[in-house]
Coordinates of C-alpha atoms in Angstrom, one line a residue:
Chain A
X1 CA 0.2 -13.6 11.3
X2 CA -1.7 -10.3 11.2
X3 CA -1.7 -7.0 11.7
X4 CA -3.5 -5.1 14.3
X5 CA -4.9 -1.2 14.3
X6 CA -7.0 0.6 17.0
X7 CA -7.2 4.4 17.5
X8 CA -8.5 5.9 21.3
X9 CA -9.0 9.6 20.3
X10 CA -9.7 12.3 23.0
X11 CA -11.8 13.9 20.1
X12 CA -13.9 12.5 16.5
X13 CA -10.5 12.3 14.9
X14 CA -10.1 11.5 10.8
X15 CA -9.0 8.2 10.9
X16 CA -7.9 7.9 7.0
X17 CA -4.0 8.9 7.5
X18 CA -3.5 5.6 9.8
X19 CA -5.6 4.0 7.2
X20 CA -4.2 4.9 4.4
X21 CA -0.4 3.1 5.6
X22 CA -2.5 0.1 6.7
X23 CA -4.2 -0.9 4.1
X24 CA -1.4 -0.4 1.8
X25 CA -0.2 -3.2 3.9
X26 CA -2.9 -6.1 3.0
X27 CA -0.8 -7.4 0.1
X28 CA 1.3 -4.8 -1.7
X29 CA 3.9 -4.0 0.8
X30 CA 3.2 -6.6 3.1
X31 CA 1.8 -10.4 2.6
X32 CA -1.5 -10.0 5.1
X33 CA -3.7 -11.1 2.0
X34 CA -6.7 -12.8 3.6
X35 CA -9.0 -9.9 4.1
X36 CA -9.3 -7.0 6.3
X37 CA -11.8 -5.5 8.6
X38 CA -12.7 -2.2 10.1
X39 CA -14.7 -1.2 13.4
X40 CA -15.4 2.5 13.7
X41 CA -17.8 3.8 16.8
X42 CA -19.6 6.4 16.2
X43 CA -21.3 7.7 20.0
X44 CA -22.8 4.5 21.0
X45 CA -23.2 3.3 17.2
X46 CA -20.2 0.8 15.3
X47 CA -19.8 0.5 12.1
X48 CA -18.2 -2.5 10.9
X49 CA -16.5 -2.8 7.1
X50 CA -15.0 -6.6 6.2
X51 CA -13.5 -7.7 3.3
X52 CA -12.6 -10.9 2.2
X53 CA -10.6 -9.2 -0.6
X54 CA -6.8 -8.1 0.5
X55 CA -7.0 -3.8 1.3
X56 CA -4.8 -3.1 -0.9
X57 CA -7.5 -4.4 -4.0
X58 CA -10.7 -3.8 -1.9
X59 CA -13.2 -2.1 -3.4
X60 CA -14.9 -1.6 0.4
X61 CA -11.1 -0.4 1.5
X62 CA -11.3 2.3 -1.8
X63 CA -14.6 3.5 -0.8
X64 CA -13.6 4.1 3.0
X65 CA -10.5 6.1 1.5
X66 CA -13.1 8.7 -0.4
X67 CA -15.8 8.7 2.5
X68 CA -13.7 9.3 5.9
X69 CA -15.8 9.0 9.5
X70 CA -14.5 10.9 12.2
X71 CA -14.3 8.6 15.2
X72 CA -13.4 8.2 18.7
X73 CA -12.5 4.6 18.8
X74 CA -11.7 2.4 15.6
X75 CA -10.6 -1.0 15.5
X76 CA -8.5 -2.3 12.0
X77 CA -7.4 -6.0 11.2
X78 CA -5.8 -7.3 8.2
X79 CA -5.7 -11.4 7.8
X80 CA -3.0 -13.7 6.8
X81 CA -5.7 -16.7 7.8
X82 CA -3.8 -19.2 10.1
X83 CA -7.1 -20.7 10.6
X84 CA -10.4 -21.0 8.8
X85 CA -10.9 -19.9 5.0
X86 CA -11.0 -16.3 3.4
X87 CA -14.4 -15.6 3.8
X88 CA -16.7 -13.1 5.4
X89 CA -17.7 -14.8 8.6
X90 CA -13.7 -15.1 9.7
X91 CA -13.0 -11.4 9.1
X92 CA -11.8 -9.9 11.8
X93 CA -13.0 -7.3 13.5
X94 CA -16.0 -9.4 15.5
X95 CA -18.6 -7.5 17.1
X96 CA -21.0 -8.3 20.1
X97 CA -23.6 -6.2 22.0
X98 CA -23.2 -6.4 25.4
X99 CA -25.7 -4.5 28.1
X100 CA -26.4 -2.0 25.2
X101 CA -23.0 -1.7 24.1
X102 CA -21.4 -2.8 21.1
X103 CA -18.1 -4.5 21.7
X104 CA -15.3 -5.4 18.8
X105 CA -12.2 -7.7 18.8
X106 CA -9.3 -8.3 16.7
X107 CA -6.6 -10.9 17.2
X108 CA -3.4 -11.5 15.9
X109 CA -1.9 -15.0 16.2
X110 CA -2.6 -18.4 16.5
X111 CA -4.3 -20.3 18.9
X112 CA -5.0 -24.0 19.8
X113 CA -8.5 -25.1 19.6
X114 CA -10.7 -23.9 23.1
X115 CA -12.3 -27.6 23.1
X116 CA -14.9 -27.4 25.4
X117 CA -14.2 -24.3 27.0
X118 CA -17.3 -22.0 24.4
X119 CA -20.1 -24.3 24.1
X120 CA -23.3 -22.0 24.0
X121 CA -24.1 -24.2 27.2
X122 CA -21.1 -21.3 29.0
X123 CA -23.4 -18.2 28.0
X124 CA -25.0 -16.4 25.3
X125 CA -22.0 -15.6 22.1
X126 CA -20.7 -18.5 20.0
X127 CA -18.9 -18.2 17.0
X128 CA -20.2 -17.4 13.6
X129 CA -17.3 -18.5 12.2
X130 CA -14.8 -21.2 12.5
X131 CA -11.5 -18.6 13.5
X132 CA -9.4 -19.3 16.6
X133 CA -10.0 -15.6 17.1
X134 CA -13.8 -15.4 17.3
X135 CA -14.1 -18.3 19.4
X136 CA -11.7 -16.3 21.9
X137 CA -13.4 -13.2 21.4
X138 CA -16.6 -15.4 22.6
X139 CA -15.1 -16.8 25.6
X140 CA -14.4 -12.9 26.7
X141 CA -17.9 -11.8 26.1
X142 CA -18.9 -14.6 27.7
X143 CA -16.9 -14.1 31.2
X144 CA -18.3 -10.4 30.6
X145 CA -21.5 -11.9 30.8
X146 CA -21.4 -13.8 33.2
X147 CA -20.0 -11.1 35.9
X148 CA -22.3 -8.7 35.0
X149 CA -25.3 -10.9 35.1
X150 CA -24.4 -12.5 38.3
X151 CA -23.8 -9.0 39.4
X152 CA -27.0 -7.3 38.1
X153 CA -29.0 -6.9 41.2
X154 CA -25.7 -5.8 42.5
X155 CA -26.1 -2.6 39.9
X156 CA -22.9 -3.8 38.4
X157 CA -22.5 -1.6 35.3
X158 CA -20.2 -2.3 32.0
X159 CA -19.2 1.3 31.9
X160 CA -17.0 0.2 34.9
X161 CA -14.3 -0.2 32.8
X162 CA -12.1 -1.2 36.0
X163 CA -14.6 -3.8 36.7
X164 CA -14.3 -4.9 32.5
X165 CA -10.2 -4.8 32.6
X166 CA -10.2 -7.3 35.3
X167 CA -13.0 -9.7 33.5
X168 CA -10.7 -9.4 30.1
X169 CA -6.9 -9.5 32.8
X170 CA -8.4 -13.1 34.0
X171 CA -9.7 -14.5 30.6
X172 CA -6.6 -13.8 29.3
X173 CA -5.2 -15.6 32.1
X174 CA -7.3 -18.9 30.9
X175 CA -6.2 -18.0 27.2
X176 CA -2.4 -17.0 27.4
X177 CA -1.7 -21.2 27.6
X178 CA -3.1 -21.8 24.2
X179 CA -1.5 -19.5 21.7
X180 CA -0.1 -16.1 20.8
X181 CA -2.5 -13.9 21.2
X182 CA -2.0 -10.5 20.6
X183 CA -5.3 -8.5 20.7
X184 CA -7.1 -4.9 20.9
X185 CA -11.0 -5.1 21.9
X186 CA -13.2 -2.3 22.0
X187 CA -16.6 -1.3 23.6
X188 CA -16.3 1.8 22.5
X189 CA -15.3 4.1 25.1
X190 CA -11.8 2.1 26.4
X191 CA -9.9 0.1 24.2
X192 CA -8.1 -2.8 25.8
X193 CA -4.8 -4.1 23.9
X194 CA -2.7 -7.5 24.9
X195 CA 0.9 -8.2 23.5
X196 CA 1.5 -11.3 23.7
X197 CA 4.9 -11.4 21.1
X198 CA 4.5 -8.1 19.5
X199 CA 2.5 -4.8 19.8
X200 CA 3.3 -1.5 19.9
X201 CA 1.9 2.2 20.3
X202 CA 2.3 6.0 20.0
X203 CA 0.6 8.8 21.6
X204 CA -0.1 11.9 19.9
X205 CA -0.9 15.0 21.4
X206 CA -0.4 19.1 20.9
X207 CA 1.8 20.4 19.8
X208 CA 1.7 18.2 17.5
X209 CA 4.4 17.6 14.8
X210 CA 4.3 16.2 11.2
X211 CA 4.4 12.2 10.8
X212 CA 5.4 10.0 7.9
X213 CA 3.3 7.0 6.5
X214 CA 6.0 4.1 7.0
X215 CA 4.6 2.7 4.0
X216 CA 3.5 4.9 1.9
X217 CA 4.8 8.4 0.2
X218 CA 1.9 10.3 1.9
X219 CA 3.3 12.8 4.9
X220 CA 0.6 14.4 7.1
X221 CA 1.5 17.6 8.8
X222 CA -0.3 17.1 12.5
X223 CA 0.3 20.4 13.4
X224 CA -1.7 22.0 11.1
X225 CA -5.1 20.7 12.4
X226 CA -4.4 19.8 15.9
X227 CA -5.3 21.4 19.1
X228 CA -4.6 21.2 22.3
X229 CA -7.6 19.2 23.4
X230 CA -6.8 16.9 20.6
X231 CA -5.2 13.6 21.7
X232 CA -4.7 10.2 20.0
X233 CA -3.3 6.7 20.8
X234 CA -2.7 4.3 18.0
X235 CA -2.1 1.3 19.1
X236 CA -0.4 -1.3 16.0
X237 CA 1.4 -4.6 15.5
X238 CA 4.0 -2.6 14.4
X239 CA 4.7 1.0 14.2
X240 CA 3.4 3.4 11.0
X241 CA 4.7 5.9 11.4
X242 CA 8.7 7.6 12.0
X243 CA 6.8 8.5 15.0
X244 CA 8.9 7.4 18.1
X245 CA 6.9 4.3 18.7
X246 CA 6.8 2.3 22.3
X247 CA 7.1 -1.6 21.9
X248 CA 4.9 -3.2 24.1
X249 CA 6.6 -5.6 26.6
X250 CA 5.2 -9.6 26.3
X251 CA 3.0 -9.9 28.9
X252 CA 1.4 -6.4 28.6
X253 CA -2.4 -5.4 29.0
X254 CA -3.2 -2.0 28.6
X255 CA -6.1 0.1 28.5
X256 CA -6.2 3.0 26.8
X257 CA -9.4 5.9 27.1
X258 CA -9.3 9.5 25.1
X259 CA -6.0 9.1 23.8
X260 CA -4.4 8.0 27.4
X261 CA -2.7 5.2 28.6
X262 CA -5.2 4.5 32.1
X263 CA -4.0 0.8 33.5
X264 CA -1.6 -1.0 33.1
X265 CA -1.5 -5.2 33.8
X266 CA 1.3 -7.8 33.3
X267 CA -0.3 -11.1 32.5
X268 CA 2.8 -13.5 31.6
X269 CA 3.4 -15.4 28.4
X270 CA 3.8 -19.1 28.8
X271 CA 7.6 -20.4 27.7
X272 CA 6.1 -22.5 25.5
X273 CA 4.0 -19.9 23.6
X274 CA 7.3 -18.0 23.7
X275 CA 9.1 -20.0 21.9
X276 CA 7.0 -21.2 19.5
X277 CA 6.7 -17.5 18.7
X278 CA 10.1 -17.4 17.9
X279 CA 8.8 -18.7 14.6
X280 CA 5.6 -17.0 14.3
X281 CA 7.8 -13.8 14.8
X282 CA 10.1 -14.8 12.1
X283 CA 7.3 -14.4 9.7
X284 CA 6.8 -10.9 10.1
X285 CA 7.7 -8.9 8.2
X286 CA 10.7 -6.1 9.0
X287 CA 9.6 -2.4 9.7
X288 CA 10.4 -0.8 6.4
X289 CA 12.9 1.5 7.6
Chain B
X1 CA -43.5 5.2 9.1
X2 CA -40.9 3.1 7.4
X3 CA -40.6 0.8 4.4
X4 CA -39.6 -2.6 4.7
X5 CA -37.8 -4.8 1.9
X6 CA -37.0 -8.7 2.4
X7 CA -35.9 -10.8 -0.5
X8 CA -35.4 -14.6 0.1
X9 CA -33.9 -16.5 -2.5
X10 CA -33.3 -19.8 -4.0
X11 CA -29.4 -19.0 -5.7
X12 CA -27.2 -16.1 -4.7
X13 CA -29.0 -13.1 -6.4
X14 CA -27.7 -9.4 -7.7
X15 CA -30.1 -7.2 -5.5
X16 CA -29.2 -4.5 -7.3
X17 CA -32.5 -4.5 -9.3
X18 CA -34.5 -4.1 -6.4
X19 CA -32.7 -1.5 -4.1
X20 CA -32.1 0.6 -6.9
X21 CA -36.0 1.0 -6.7
X22 CA -35.9 1.2 -2.8
X23 CA -33.5 3.9 -2.8
X24 CA -35.7 6.1 -4.7
X25 CA -37.8 6.1 -2.1
X26 CA -35.2 7.3 0.3
X27 CA -36.5 11.0 0.4
X28 CA -37.0 11.4 -3.8
X29 CA -40.2 9.9 -4.3
X30 CA -41.5 9.4 -0.7
X31 CA -40.3 11.1 2.4
X32 CA -38.7 8.1 4.1
X33 CA -35.9 10.5 4.9
X34 CA -34.1 9.9 8.5
X35 CA -31.5 7.1 7.6
X36 CA -31.7 3.3 5.9
X37 CA -30.4 0.3 6.1
X38 CA -29.4 -2.5 4.5
X39 CA -28.4 -6.6 5.2
X40 CA -26.8 -9.3 3.3
X41 CA -26.5 -12.3 3.9
X42 CA -23.2 -14.3 2.3
X43 CA -23.4 -17.8 3.6
X44 CA -23.3 -17.6 7.4
X45 CA -21.9 -13.8 7.4
X46 CA -23.6 -11.1 7.7
X47 CA -22.8 -7.3 6.7
X48 CA -25.0 -4.7 7.7
X49 CA -24.6 -1.1 6.0
X50 CA -26.7 1.7 7.7
X51 CA -26.4 5.2 7.3
X52 CA -28.4 8.2 8.6
X53 CA -28.3 10.0 5.4
X54 CA -31.4 9.8 3.0
X55 CA -31.0 7.0 1.1
X56 CA -31.3 9.1 -2.2
X57 CA -28.4 11.6 -1.5
X58 CA -26.0 8.4 1.2
X59 CA -22.5 7.6 -0.5
X60 CA -22.9 4.6 0.8
X61 CA -26.1 3.8 -0.9
X62 CA -24.1 5.0 -4.3
X63 CA -21.3 2.8 -3.2
X64 CA -23.4 -0.1 -3.2
X65 CA -25.3 0.3 -6.4
X66 CA -21.4 0.1 -8.0
X67 CA -20.7 -2.8 -5.7
X68 CA -23.7 -5.3 -6.2
X69 CA -23.3 -8.4 -3.9
X70 CA -25.0 -11.5 -4.4
X71 CA -26.6 -12.8 -1.6
X72 CA -29.9 -15.5 -1.1
X73 CA -31.2 -13.3 2.0
X74 CA -31.3 -9.7 2.7
X75 CA -33.1 -6.9 4.9
X76 CA -33.0 -3.5 3.8
X77 CA -35.3 -0.6 5.4
X78 CA -35.8 3.0 4.8
X79 CA -36.5 5.4 8.3
X80 CA -39.1 8.0 8.9
X81 CA -38.5 8.6 12.5
X82 CA -41.3 7.9 15.0
X83 CA -38.8 7.3 18.5
X84 CA -35.1 8.2 18.5
X85 CA -33.0 10.8 16.6
X86 CA -30.8 10.4 13.3
X87 CA -28.3 8.8 14.7
X88 CA -26.3 5.2 13.5
X89 CA -27.4 3.5 15.7
X90 CA -31.3 3.9 14.9
X91 CA -31.0 2.8 12.2
X92 CA -32.6 -0.8 11.0
X93 CA -31.7 -3.4 10.2
X94 CA -30.4 -4.6 13.5
X95 CA -28.3 -7.5 14.2
X96 CA -27.6 -9.8 17.3
X97 CA -25.4 -13.0 17.5
X98 CA -27.8 -16.1 18.6
X99 CA -26.0 -19.8 18.8
X100 CA -23.1 -18.9 16.3
X101 CA -26.1 -17.6 13.7
X102 CA -26.4 -13.6 12.9
X103 CA -30.1 -12.4 12.9
X104 CA -31.7 -9.3 11.7
X105 CA -33.8 -7.4 12.2
X106 CA -36.4 -4.5 10.6
X107 CA -39.5 -3.0 11.9
X108 CA -41.9 -0.5 10.3
X109 CA -44.5 0.9 13.2
X110 CA -44.7 2.6 16.2
X111 CA -44.6 0.7 19.8
X112 CA -45.4 2.2 23.1
X113 CA -42.9 2.4 25.6
X114 CA -41.9 -1.9 26.2
X115 CA -41.6 -0.9 29.7
X116 CA -39.6 -3.3 32.1
X117 CA -40.2 -6.5 29.7
X118 CA -37.1 -6.3 28.0
X119 CA -34.5 -5.1 31.1
X120 CA -31.1 -7.1 30.3
X121 CA -32.4 -9.5 33.9
X122 CA -34.8 -11.1 31.2
X123 CA -31.3 -12.3 28.6
X124 CA -28.6 -10.9 27.0
X125 CA -29.8 -8.8 24.2
X126 CA -30.4 -5.5 25.4
X127 CA -30.6 -2.1 22.6
X128 CA -28.4 0.3 21.6
X129 CA -29.8 3.1 20.5
X130 CA -33.3 4.4 21.8
X131 CA -35.6 3.2 19.0
X132 CA -38.9 0.7 19.9
X133 CA -38.0 -1.3 17.2
X134 CA -34.7 -2.2 18.6
X135 CA -36.2 -2.8 21.6
X136 CA -38.9 -5.4 20.3
X137 CA -36.2 -6.9 18.2
X138 CA -34.1 -7.5 21.9
X139 CA -37.3 -8.9 22.7
X140 CA -37.6 -11.3 20.4
X141 CA -34.1 -12.4 21.1
X142 CA -34.6 -13.1 24.6
X143 CA -37.3 -15.3 23.9
X144 CA -35.6 -17.1 21.7
X145 CA -32.2 -17.8 23.9
X146 CA -34.5 -18.7 26.4
X147 CA -36.1 -21.0 24.6
X148 CA -32.8 -22.7 23.1
X149 CA -31.0 -22.0 26.6
X150 CA -33.8 -24.3 28.3
X151 CA -33.4 -26.9 25.6
X152 CA -29.7 -27.1 25.0
X153 CA -29.6 -30.8 26.5
X154 CA -32.3 -31.8 24.4
X155 CA -30.1 -30.8 21.5
X156 CA -32.6 -28.4 20.5
X157 CA -31.3 -26.4 17.7
X158 CA -31.7 -22.6 15.9
X159 CA -31.8 -24.7 12.5
X160 CA -35.1 -26.0 13.5
X161 CA -37.3 -23.2 11.7
X162 CA -40.5 -24.5 12.6
X163 CA -39.7 -23.7 16.1
X164 CA -38.4 -20.9 15.7
X165 CA -41.7 -19.5 14.0
X166 CA -43.6 -20.6 17.0
X167 CA -41.1 -18.8 18.9
X168 CA -41.6 -15.8 16.8
X169 CA -45.3 -15.9 17.1
X170 CA -45.6 -16.1 20.6
X171 CA -43.3 -13.2 21.4
X172 CA -45.5 -11.1 17.9
X173 CA -48.6 -11.7 20.3
X174 CA -47.2 -10.5 23.3
X175 CA -45.7 -7.9 21.3
X176 CA -48.8 -6.4 19.3
X177 CA -50.8 -4.5 21.9
X178 CA -48.0 -2.2 22.0
X179 CA -49.0 -0.8 18.5
X180 CA -47.6 -1.1 14.9
X181 CA -45.9 -4.3 14.4
X182 CA -45.0 -4.6 10.8
X183 CA -41.5 -6.7 10.7
X184 CA -39.3 -8.8 8.7
X185 CA -36.3 -10.8 10.7
X186 CA -33.6 -13.3 9.2
X187 CA -31.4 -15.7 10.6
X188 CA -29.4 -16.0 7.0
X189 CA -31.8 -19.1 6.1
X190 CA -35.9 -18.4 6.7
X191 CA -37.4 -14.9 6.4
X192 CA -40.1 -14.2 8.8
X193 CA -42.4 -11.4 8.0
X194 CA -45.4 -9.9 10.1
X195 CA -48.2 -8.0 8.2
X196 CA -49.8 -5.4 11.2
X197 CA -50.8 -3.1 8.9
X198 CA -49.1 -3.3 5.2
X199 CA -47.0 -6.0 3.8
X200 CA -47.1 -7.3 0.4
X201 CA -45.0 -9.8 -1.9
X202 CA -44.2 -11.4 -5.0
X203 CA -42.9 -14.3 -5.8
X204 CA -40.9 -14.8 -8.8
X205 CA -39.8 -18.1 -10.6
X206 CA -39.0 -19.6 -13.7
X207 CA -39.8 -18.6 -16.3
X208 CA -39.2 -14.8 -16.0
X209 CA -41.2 -11.8 -16.9
X210 CA -39.7 -8.3 -17.5
X211 CA -40.5 -5.7 -13.8
X212 CA -40.9 -2.5 -14.5
X213 CA -39.8 -0.2 -11.3
X214 CA -42.6 1.7 -9.7
X215 CA -39.9 4.3 -8.6
X216 CA -37.8 4.7 -11.2
X217 CA -37.4 4.5 -15.0
X218 CA -35.2 1.1 -15.1
X219 CA -36.9 -2.3 -16.1
X220 CA -35.0 -5.2 -16.5
X221 CA -35.7 -8.3 -18.4
X222 CA -36.0 -11.3 -15.7
X223 CA -35.7 -13.7 -18.9
X224 CA -32.9 -12.9 -19.7
X225 CA -30.7 -14.1 -16.7
X226 CA -33.0 -15.9 -14.7
X227 CA -33.2 -20.2 -14.8
X228 CA -35.6 -23.1 -14.0
X229 CA -33.5 -23.4 -10.8
X230 CA -33.9 -19.5 -9.4
X231 CA -36.9 -18.6 -7.1
X232 CA -36.9 -15.3 -5.5
X233 CA -39.7 -13.9 -2.9
X234 CA -39.7 -9.9 -2.6
X235 CA -41.3 -8.7 0.8
X236 CA -42.4 -5.3 1.0
X237 CA -44.3 -2.3 2.6
X238 CA -45.2 -2.0 -0.7
X239 CA -45.2 -2.8 -4.3
X240 CA -42.3 -2.0 -6.0
X241 CA -42.8 -2.6 -9.1
X242 CA -45.7 -3.8 -11.9
X243 CA -45.9 -7.5 -11.4
X244 CA -49.0 -8.7 -9.4
X245 CA -48.3 -8.4 -5.6
X246 CA -49.8 -10.4 -2.7
X247 CA -51.3 -7.7 -0.3
X248 CA -50.9 -9.6 3.3
X249 CA -54.1 -9.3 5.6
X250 CA -53.0 -7.5 9.2
X251 CA -52.4 -10.5 10.9
X252 CA -50.5 -12.6 9.1
X253 CA -47.4 -14.1 9.6
X254 CA -45.2 -15.5 7.0
X255 CA -42.0 -17.4 6.6
X256 CA -40.3 -17.8 3.6
X257 CA -36.9 -19.8 2.8
X258 CA -35.3 -20.1 -0.5
X259 CA -37.7 -18.2 -2.1
X260 CA -40.6 -20.1 -1.0
X261 CA -43.6 -19.2 1.2
X262 CA -43.2 -22.2 4.3
X263 CA -45.7 -21.1 6.0
X264 CA -48.3 -19.0 7.7
X265 CA -49.7 -18.4 11.5
X266 CA -52.9 -15.4 12.1
X267 CA -51.8 -13.3 15.2
X268 CA -54.3 -11.0 15.6
X269 CA -53.6 -7.5 15.5
X270 CA -56.0 -5.9 18.8
X271 CA -59.0 -3.4 17.3
X272 CA -57.3 -0.5 19.3
X273 CA -54.7 -0.7 17.2
X274 CA -55.8 -1.0 13.5
X275 CA -58.0 1.9 15.2
X276 CA -54.4 4.1 15.2
X277 CA -53.2 2.6 12.3
X278 CA -55.5 4.4 10.0
X279 CA -54.0 7.7 11.0
X280 CA -50.8 6.0 9.6
X281 CA -51.8 4.2 7.1
X282 CA -52.6 7.6 5.4
X283 CA -49.6 8.8 6.3
X284 CA -48.0 5.9 3.5
X285 CA -47.5 7.6 0.1
X286 CA -49.9 5.7 -2.3
X287 CA -48.0 3.4 -4.5
X288 CA -47.5 5.3 -7.8
X289 CA -50.0 4.0 -10.8

């Protein structure tokens, strides 16, 4: 299993605070040791840094600590391989362009093979690596492509995030029986997050209080630098700070934008998946007190 | 105008040698100051590092110097903006996935708007930024997609690099009247390079001799580390070393693989473009003696 982290911010935010705690989980305080990756949006551009080395001793992670990037939307992932070797092409987040937007995806879980559901004949997106996760991402992207290509003459627009939400909801319903499917997906404006078994979030807003990292000894006082316009939603597999986090229910599909929770749907998790997840959940380390 | 660099290597090669001289051109020995980027293939994976800052004072370039990556295929670019602001999404190389392969593209030149030749209705690939270069890349990718999608039942394969070469040749013929179009394009196995006005290459093979960087005071003796199995083709806008480089003729479309020149075609450059290029060529700084 893996660790997911996503941020949705009203203002461009220096994300080094949340990544410091997250990176320590890549082998130091946790056992997620088969690579990691982070995607930062800077307006329309998206930079992806991945490494097949554990995050806590990755030179790319070290470089990122000293080179803070301000971003409104971030997706990060630390990988414990369940399928696919510790290779660069198997590191999340994965990225694809659709209608002039970069889309990124990271997954926590373990899916059965999708079979012929994701052949190239079904759309333009195909996996580069060998993970279940990238196959599921391509499945979702092919569904989005099919929708917007079919609607081209009706001026359907990928900026219609409600339409995007509904296609992701349908795709999640289709993929759900294949296994554990916690994910975060962003197009640079919205963050879509699904809780199959485990996902939490916290929304930070003005006036900010201090927050202590769960995985490190770093403490940052948000009150020192926040303004009333700032608002940040942090979504993670397990809480990263000693703030009060909201634990999602299995089946929650959420949409965040500019640090606010905008929409929620329920996509039931099949009983068979919940049954297997009892084993999988026990594999996740406990949150440090 | 911009500076292009591509490497096609028989064996995974530490590319820091060629990048050192190339990075110095980003504002130090030359005037290409609107960003830079480099794409490294590691088997099927492709890592792209871009920065909108000049290469000679980019922290990402500094990091890459201390973190050598071994690669068989590299595409790099230093940007002097002709169209599109100095923004991350306008930095080359651009990357797209097609049929499970990552494809990267970098361009030196200046194209007129492609008009409606590149609307999303014509294929899945659309520009994220505002450059003529990314629009041209998406045009080529949409042509490749259309070919391989139509041939799906005939088991056409993107690994058929001769078919890929011919589609790139046709696309180049279509795009050529729009302006100056020097480019390098790779799918991780082959390098396709087109000389619209200026492009050179050198093939290094065993026994290696020493090569002196044109832009720096670093000298590396390839004889110390080469083996008979090593072979590297270096393709660049202007020669990077004091080796004997081959200057391409305007119209040359070349295909390299594993450090060898495998195929050549001639796609004539329209007279009107060659006439405008006299001005453009004078903008390129002379090669230091």
